[in-house]
Short mmCIF file of C-alpha atoms in Angstrom, two decimals:
data_model
loop_
_atom_site.label_atom_id
_atom_site.label_comp_id
_atom_site.label_asym_id
_atom_site.label_seq_id
_atom_site.Cartn_x
_atom_site.Cartn_y
_atom_site.Cartn_z
CA ASP A 4 -10.08 28.67 -27.02
CA ARG A 5 -8.75 28.68 -22.69
CA LYS A 6 -5.53 27.09 -23.27
CA LYS A 7 -4.69 29.48 -26.15
CA ILE A 8 -5.46 32.40 -24.22
CA LEU A 9 -5.34 31.29 -20.71
CA LYS A 10 -2.10 29.43 -21.26
CA GLY A 11 -4.24 26.08 -19.82
CA LYS A 12 -4.64 27.80 -16.34
CA ARG A 13 -8.15 28.59 -14.80
CA ALA A 14 -10.29 31.23 -15.27
CA THR A 15 -12.83 32.52 -11.78
CA THR A 16 -15.50 34.60 -12.47
CA SER A 17 -17.95 36.44 -11.07
CA PHE A 18 -21.41 34.47 -9.43
CA ILE A 19 -23.07 37.00 -13.14
CA GLN A 20 -21.43 34.77 -14.59
CA LYS A 21 -24.43 32.24 -13.97
CA ILE A 22 -27.24 34.93 -13.88
CA PRO A 23 -29.42 33.65 -16.72
CA PHE A 24 -28.59 35.94 -20.50
CA ALA A 25 -25.66 37.17 -18.83
CA ALA A 26 -23.03 36.52 -21.67
CA LYS A 27 -25.39 38.60 -24.25
CA SER A 28 -26.81 40.63 -21.87
CA TYR A 29 -24.39 41.30 -18.92
CA ARG A 30 -24.87 45.47 -20.01
CA ASN A 31 -28.36 44.79 -17.81
CA TYR A 32 -26.66 44.08 -14.37
CA MET A 33 -23.95 47.12 -14.69
CA PRO A 34 -25.47 47.95 -11.07
CA LEU A 35 -24.36 44.51 -9.83
CA PHE A 36 -20.44 44.82 -10.82
CA PRO A 37 -18.88 46.51 -8.09
CA LEU A 38 -20.40 44.23 -6.12
CA ALA A 39 -19.38 41.28 -8.38
CA ILE A 40 -15.36 42.25 -8.39
CA GLU A 41 -15.73 42.67 -4.82
CA GLN A 42 -16.56 39.26 -3.79
CA LEU A 43 -12.71 37.82 -5.83
CA ASP A 44 -10.79 35.93 -3.10
CA MET A 45 -7.02 37.47 -3.28
CA ARG A 46 -6.07 37.28 -0.67
CA GLY A 47 -3.88 34.01 -1.38
CA TYR A 48 -1.55 36.41 -3.89
CA GLU A 49 1.04 38.73 -3.07
CA LEU A 50 1.02 40.29 -6.33
CA VAL A 51 -2.09 40.91 -8.39
CA LEU A 52 -2.40 42.80 -11.75
CA SER A 53 -5.78 44.27 -12.73
CA SER A 54 -6.28 45.32 -16.35
CA SER A 55 -9.22 47.70 -15.46
CA HIS A 56 -11.21 49.24 -18.04
CA ALA A 57 -14.76 49.74 -14.89
CA VAL A 58 -14.18 48.01 -12.11
CA ALA A 59 -11.68 44.82 -12.14
CA LYS A 60 -9.36 48.55 -10.15
CA GLY A 61 -11.95 47.71 -7.29
CA VAL A 62 -10.57 44.41 -6.01
CA LEU A 63 -9.95 44.33 -3.00
CA THR A 64 -6.53 43.21 -1.64
CA THR A 65 -4.64 44.41 1.94
CA HIS A 66 -1.61 46.36 2.73
CA GLU A 67 0.19 42.70 2.61
CA GLN A 68 -0.52 42.82 -1.00
CA LEU A 69 0.99 45.36 -4.22
CA HIS A 70 -1.96 46.12 -6.41
CA ILE A 71 -0.86 47.45 -9.56
CA CYS A 72 -3.78 49.05 -12.17
CA TYR A 73 -3.36 48.49 -15.98
CA ILE A 74 -5.74 51.11 -16.26
CA TYR A 75 -7.52 52.01 -20.06
CA SER A 76 -9.98 54.32 -18.88
CA PRO A 77 -11.64 55.52 -15.82
CA MET A 78 -15.75 54.15 -16.63
CA ARG A 79 -16.44 56.54 -19.54
CA TYR A 80 -20.13 55.85 -19.40
CA ALA A 81 -20.17 56.96 -16.27
CA TRP A 82 -17.76 59.95 -16.86
CA ASP A 83 -16.52 61.61 -19.92
CA LEU A 84 -19.35 59.37 -22.72
CA TYR A 85 -22.25 60.17 -19.52
CA PHE A 86 -24.64 62.60 -21.52
CA GLY A 87 -23.61 60.69 -24.64
CA HIS A 88 -24.63 57.14 -23.50
CA LEU A 89 -28.19 58.28 -21.90
CA GLU A 90 -29.11 59.84 -25.48
CA ASP A 91 -27.42 56.84 -27.49
CA GLY A 92 -29.82 54.64 -24.85
CA GLY A 93 -32.88 56.74 -25.34
CA LEU A 94 -32.49 57.55 -21.51
CA THR A 95 -32.90 60.80 -21.10
CA SER A 96 -36.56 61.68 -19.71
CA GLY A 97 -39.10 58.93 -18.10
CA LEU A 98 -38.57 55.83 -15.78
CA ASN A 99 -35.85 54.17 -17.68
CA GLY A 100 -34.13 57.24 -18.04
CA TRP A 101 -33.98 58.49 -14.40
CA LEU A 102 -33.27 54.61 -12.93
CA ALA A 103 -30.40 54.69 -15.32
CA ARG A 104 -28.92 57.85 -14.07
CA TYR A 105 -29.80 56.64 -10.22
CA PHE A 106 -27.52 53.81 -11.01
CA LEU A 107 -24.54 55.72 -12.36
CA HIS A 108 -24.54 58.41 -9.70
CA LYS A 109 -23.98 54.76 -7.31
CA ILE A 110 -21.28 53.54 -9.58
CA ARG A 111 -19.70 57.01 -9.85
CA MET A 112 -19.32 57.25 -5.99
CA TRP A 113 -18.00 53.42 -6.00
CA ASP A 114 -15.82 54.01 -8.77
CA SER A 115 -14.42 57.28 -7.01
CA LEU A 116 -13.84 55.31 -3.87
CA SER A 117 -12.30 52.46 -5.13
CA ALA A 118 -9.85 54.47 -7.15
CA ASN A 119 -7.66 54.15 -3.67
CA ARG A 120 -7.49 50.58 -3.77
CA PRO A 121 -4.44 50.39 -6.10
CA ASP A 122 -0.83 51.00 -5.12
CA HIS A 123 0.20 52.31 -8.68
CA PHE A 124 -1.70 53.11 -11.50
CA VAL A 125 -0.06 52.30 -14.87
CA ALA A 126 -2.00 54.05 -17.96
CA ILE A 127 -2.30 52.76 -21.73
CA SER A 128 -1.58 56.66 -22.89
CA LYS A 129 -0.99 60.06 -21.97
CA TYR A 130 -4.01 60.76 -23.00
CA ILE A 131 -5.81 58.29 -20.24
CA ALA A 132 -3.08 59.32 -18.19
CA LYS A 133 -4.41 62.62 -17.84
CA ARG A 134 -7.50 61.82 -18.33
CA VAL A 135 -7.24 59.38 -14.66
CA GLU A 136 -5.82 62.22 -12.77
CA LYS A 137 -8.62 64.22 -13.67
CA THR A 138 -11.45 61.66 -12.90
CA TYR A 139 -9.55 60.18 -9.57
CA ARG A 140 -7.36 62.80 -8.54
CA LYS A 141 -4.69 60.02 -9.01
CA LYS A 142 -0.75 60.45 -10.15
CA VAL A 143 -0.21 58.06 -13.03
CA ASP A 144 3.22 56.14 -12.63
CA ALA A 145 3.98 55.15 -15.96
CA VAL A 146 2.48 55.17 -19.31
CA ILE A 147 2.72 51.47 -20.97
CA TYR A 148 1.28 51.49 -24.54
CA PRO A 149 -0.94 48.53 -25.18
CA PRO A 150 0.69 45.20 -27.49
CA VAL A 151 -0.30 45.30 -31.09
CA ASP A 152 0.42 42.72 -33.49
CA THR A 153 2.29 44.81 -35.78
CA GLU A 154 4.51 41.64 -37.10
CA LEU A 155 0.80 40.19 -38.45
CA PHE A 156 0.77 43.11 -41.79
CA GLY A 157 3.09 43.51 -44.37
CA ILE A 158 3.70 46.36 -46.66
CA SER A 159 2.18 45.38 -49.56
CA LYS A 160 3.48 46.37 -53.11
CA LYS A 161 -0.25 46.96 -54.96
CA VAL A 162 -1.59 49.93 -53.78
CA GLU A 163 -5.40 50.76 -55.28
CA ASN A 164 -7.26 53.87 -55.34
CA TYR A 165 -9.17 53.14 -52.32
CA TYR A 166 -10.11 54.43 -48.91
CA VAL A 167 -10.44 51.77 -46.14
CA THR A 168 -11.77 51.77 -42.54
CA SER A 169 -12.58 49.52 -40.11
CA SER A 170 -14.72 49.26 -36.72
CA ARG A 171 -17.30 47.46 -34.77
CA MET A 172 -20.11 49.50 -35.80
CA VAL A 173 -21.32 51.79 -32.78
CA PRO A 174 -21.80 55.53 -32.29
CA TYR A 175 -18.53 57.38 -30.62
CA LYS A 176 -16.34 54.84 -33.84
CA LYS A 177 -17.91 57.86 -36.01
CA ILE A 178 -18.05 55.48 -38.72
CA ASP A 179 -21.51 57.41 -40.36
CA LEU A 180 -19.48 60.60 -40.27
CA ILE A 181 -16.75 58.81 -42.71
CA VAL A 182 -19.30 57.31 -44.65
CA GLU A 183 -20.98 60.31 -45.06
CA ALA A 184 -18.66 62.72 -45.84
CA MET A 185 -16.86 59.88 -48.87
CA SER A 186 -20.27 59.52 -50.45
CA ALA A 187 -19.86 63.16 -51.27
CA THR A 188 -17.02 62.57 -53.41
CA ASN A 189 -15.55 60.32 -56.08
CA HIS A 190 -13.47 58.48 -53.50
CA LYS A 191 -13.95 54.81 -53.17
CA LEU A 192 -14.31 53.86 -49.82
CA VAL A 193 -14.05 50.11 -48.22
CA VAL A 194 -15.79 49.92 -44.58
CA ILE A 195 -15.02 46.82 -42.76
CA GLY A 196 -16.90 45.92 -39.59
CA ALA A 197 -20.62 45.40 -38.41
CA GLY A 198 -23.19 46.09 -35.11
CA PRO A 199 -25.71 47.99 -34.15
CA GLU A 200 -25.12 51.28 -36.09
CA GLU A 201 -25.14 49.38 -39.45
CA SER A 202 -28.44 50.11 -41.04
CA LYS A 203 -27.66 53.55 -40.38
CA ILE A 204 -24.50 53.83 -41.63
CA LYS A 205 -26.03 51.74 -44.92
CA ALA A 206 -28.93 54.45 -45.37
CA LYS A 207 -25.90 57.50 -45.10
CA ALA A 208 -24.09 55.21 -48.10
CA GLY A 209 -23.61 56.61 -51.43
CA LYS A 210 -22.31 53.93 -54.33
CA ASN A 211 -18.60 54.73 -53.73
CA VAL A 212 -19.07 53.53 -50.67
CA GLU A 213 -18.83 49.83 -50.41
CA LEU A 214 -19.61 47.67 -46.56
CA VAL A 215 -17.91 44.60 -47.03
CA GLY A 216 -19.15 43.97 -43.08
CA TYR A 217 -16.79 41.20 -40.85
CA GLN A 218 -14.50 40.58 -42.00
CA SER A 219 -11.71 36.96 -41.90
CA GLN A 220 -8.32 38.42 -40.28
CA GLU A 221 -6.52 37.01 -43.38
CA SER A 222 -9.06 39.25 -45.32
CA MET A 223 -9.07 42.66 -42.87
CA ILE A 224 -5.28 42.78 -43.61
CA GLU A 225 -5.72 41.60 -47.18
CA LEU A 226 -7.83 44.90 -47.66
CA ILE A 227 -5.74 47.31 -45.20
CA GLN A 228 -2.76 46.74 -46.56
CA ASN A 229 -3.44 47.53 -50.58
CA ALA A 230 -5.75 50.45 -49.37
CA LYS A 231 -3.97 53.83 -50.41
CA ALA A 232 -5.01 55.37 -46.96
CA TYR A 233 -7.14 54.64 -43.94
CA ILE A 234 -8.93 57.03 -42.39
CA PHE A 235 -10.12 57.11 -38.41
CA ALA A 236 -12.82 59.39 -36.92
CA ALA A 237 -13.35 58.09 -32.98
CA ASP A 238 -11.39 59.72 -29.93
CA GLU A 239 -9.85 57.17 -28.63
CA ASP A 240 -8.13 56.29 -25.84
CA PHE A 241 -5.62 54.07 -27.70
CA GLY A 242 -6.33 53.25 -31.02
CA ILE A 243 -5.36 49.79 -32.50
CA ALA A 244 -6.36 49.92 -35.58
CA PRO A 245 -4.77 53.46 -37.13
CA ILE A 246 -1.33 51.21 -35.77
CA GLU A 247 -2.54 48.35 -37.42
CA ALA A 248 -2.64 50.30 -40.66
CA GLN A 249 0.68 51.94 -39.77
CA ALA A 250 1.92 48.23 -39.41
CA ALA A 251 1.32 47.82 -42.99
CA GLY A 252 2.69 50.74 -44.05
CA VAL A 253 -1.32 52.71 -44.84
CA PRO A 254 -1.03 56.07 -44.33
CA VAL A 255 -3.83 57.81 -42.14
CA ILE A 256 -6.18 60.44 -42.01
CA ALA A 257 -7.57 60.90 -38.51
CA TYR A 258 -9.30 63.24 -36.16
CA GLY A 259 -6.47 65.53 -34.25
CA LYS A 260 -7.57 64.52 -30.70
CA GLY A 261 -6.90 61.55 -27.85
CA ALA A 262 -4.27 59.02 -28.57
CA ALA A 263 -4.26 58.81 -31.91
CA LEU A 264 -1.89 62.41 -31.30
CA GLU A 265 0.79 59.90 -29.85
CA THR A 266 0.47 57.40 -32.50
CA ILE A 267 0.60 58.76 -35.61
CA VAL A 268 3.17 62.05 -36.86
CA GLY A 269 1.54 64.25 -38.78
CA GLY A 270 0.15 67.87 -39.25
CA PHE A 271 -3.27 69.45 -39.63
CA ALA A 272 -4.83 69.82 -42.96
CA SER A 273 -5.98 73.02 -41.99
CA ARG A 274 -2.51 74.17 -41.47
CA GLY A 275 -1.48 72.32 -45.04
CA GLU A 276 1.57 71.13 -42.54
CA VAL A 277 2.66 67.57 -44.41
CA SER A 278 6.13 66.18 -44.08
CA LYS A 279 8.25 63.20 -45.39
CA GLU A 280 8.61 62.10 -41.67
CA ASP A 281 4.57 62.58 -41.42
CA THR A 282 2.83 58.76 -41.04
CA GLY A 283 -0.76 60.44 -41.30
CA ILE A 284 -2.88 63.69 -41.69
CA PHE A 285 -5.26 65.35 -38.94
CA PHE A 286 -7.90 67.00 -39.25
CA GLU A 287 -9.55 69.18 -36.14
CA GLU A 288 -12.98 68.74 -36.53
CA GLN A 289 -15.57 65.67 -36.13
CA ASN A 290 -17.59 66.74 -39.26
CA ALA A 291 -17.26 66.30 -42.39
CA LYS A 292 -16.11 69.03 -44.02
CA ARG A 293 -12.62 68.87 -41.89
CA LEU A 294 -12.56 65.38 -42.69
CA LEU A 295 -12.70 65.92 -47.16
CA ASP A 296 -10.21 68.95 -46.10
CA ALA A 297 -7.41 65.99 -45.22
CA VAL A 298 -8.39 64.12 -48.07
CA GLU A 299 -8.03 66.49 -50.54
CA LEU A 300 -4.77 67.06 -48.60
CA PHE A 301 -3.79 63.57 -49.02
CA GLU A 302 -4.72 63.21 -52.61
CA LYS A 303 -2.40 66.26 -53.38
CA ASN A 304 0.40 65.30 -51.40
CA ARG A 305 0.25 60.92 -51.77
CA ASP A 306 4.17 60.29 -52.83
CA ILE A 307 4.97 62.03 -49.82
CA PHE A 308 4.16 59.33 -47.55
CA ASP A 309 7.29 56.61 -47.19
CA LYS A 310 6.09 53.48 -45.83
CA GLU A 311 8.95 51.90 -44.60
CA LYS A 312 8.93 54.89 -42.34
CA ILE A 313 5.85 54.86 -42.20
CA ARG A 314 5.39 50.99 -41.21
CA LYS A 315 8.45 51.50 -38.44
CA ASN A 316 6.37 54.04 -36.62
CA ALA A 317 4.10 51.36 -35.73
CA LEU A 318 6.49 49.00 -34.35
CA ARG A 319 7.04 51.59 -31.42
CA PHE A 320 3.93 49.51 -30.38
CA SER A 321 4.64 46.00 -30.87
CA ARG A 322 4.27 42.92 -28.85
CA ASP A 323 7.65 42.46 -27.38
CA ARG A 324 8.18 45.62 -26.62
CA PHE A 325 5.11 45.61 -25.10
CA GLU A 326 5.97 42.55 -22.59
CA ARG A 327 9.49 43.60 -22.13
CA GLU A 328 8.62 47.44 -20.91
CA ILE A 329 5.50 45.82 -18.20
CA LYS A 330 7.81 42.97 -16.67
CA GLU A 331 10.60 45.03 -16.23
CA TYR A 332 7.79 47.97 -14.29
CA VAL A 333 5.83 44.99 -12.57
CA ASP A 334 9.30 43.64 -11.74
CA LYS A 335 11.08 47.01 -10.36
CA LYS A 336 7.74 47.77 -8.41
CA TYR A 337 7.83 44.33 -6.58
CA GLU A 338 11.71 44.52 -5.91
CA GLU A 339 10.03 48.02 -4.29
CA PHE A 340 7.13 46.38 -2.53
CA ARG A 341 9.69 43.33 -1.20
CA ALA A 342 11.86 45.82 0.77
CA LYS A 343 9.58 47.73 2.72
#
């Protein structure tokens, strides 16, 4: 709905929009992404904000324009997920594998070059700030966490005896790990979501695991609010789902790496660390044993978790907070730019 999302404004798209099958198979045109972003004419704007997880930061501007990039990550499939991306796509050998490596090599060269184009980088987490500085050797000016619709979630008085997880079923989300681990227990697990890994995950699901597929927003919220805990096993750049669970006062059992360490308050299961201030428990490695150690520790300490404290932690990431912080930052940088 353009009126709702863009508030009536007109979207200008690249030439890729007009290529056959681009809507569903746009990833096939990845080698054209750099060229496409460079064709967008920004000459009429004094201030340019790019929201970039791949090529948006590469838009062309002049010395008379201020370009601020809000960055979600350097291109993950070209850098830190490079080898996993080739393996998941069956591109480790053969002609297709050679072509994929060649084009990703070219993309990396362009990506490094285009990192010089923004005047300022704002990262979505401290975790991503480190990745940007490592990959591009560029200083990140600020970390401003993305907005989360915390107001959609409330604390439920009814807590049912099940764990919940929700995600698009793709390899790096590690839903298969969660399902495999929980299938070895008597604990009920509800899995919300769909995706290319769905059949693989179904094959690993025990009788105590219920895969409910894609759910409406209302149904998803209800399932999360009524769960005794939320399980999260991905190494995420930010991770909205664990914050939504906390907004419902639901403790999170999470892989202790990535931005989860910034958005969840807790100790590691291997150390038996649990306190009244915690909003979750971390496990140290992405394997079933470590995850189940965290589940066992949670079961022994369920009563220690305070739903109001958990929700309060999530409110640090509200939409209002984001809008205020991003506006203050942009206004400040724009004033400095105009003063030069």
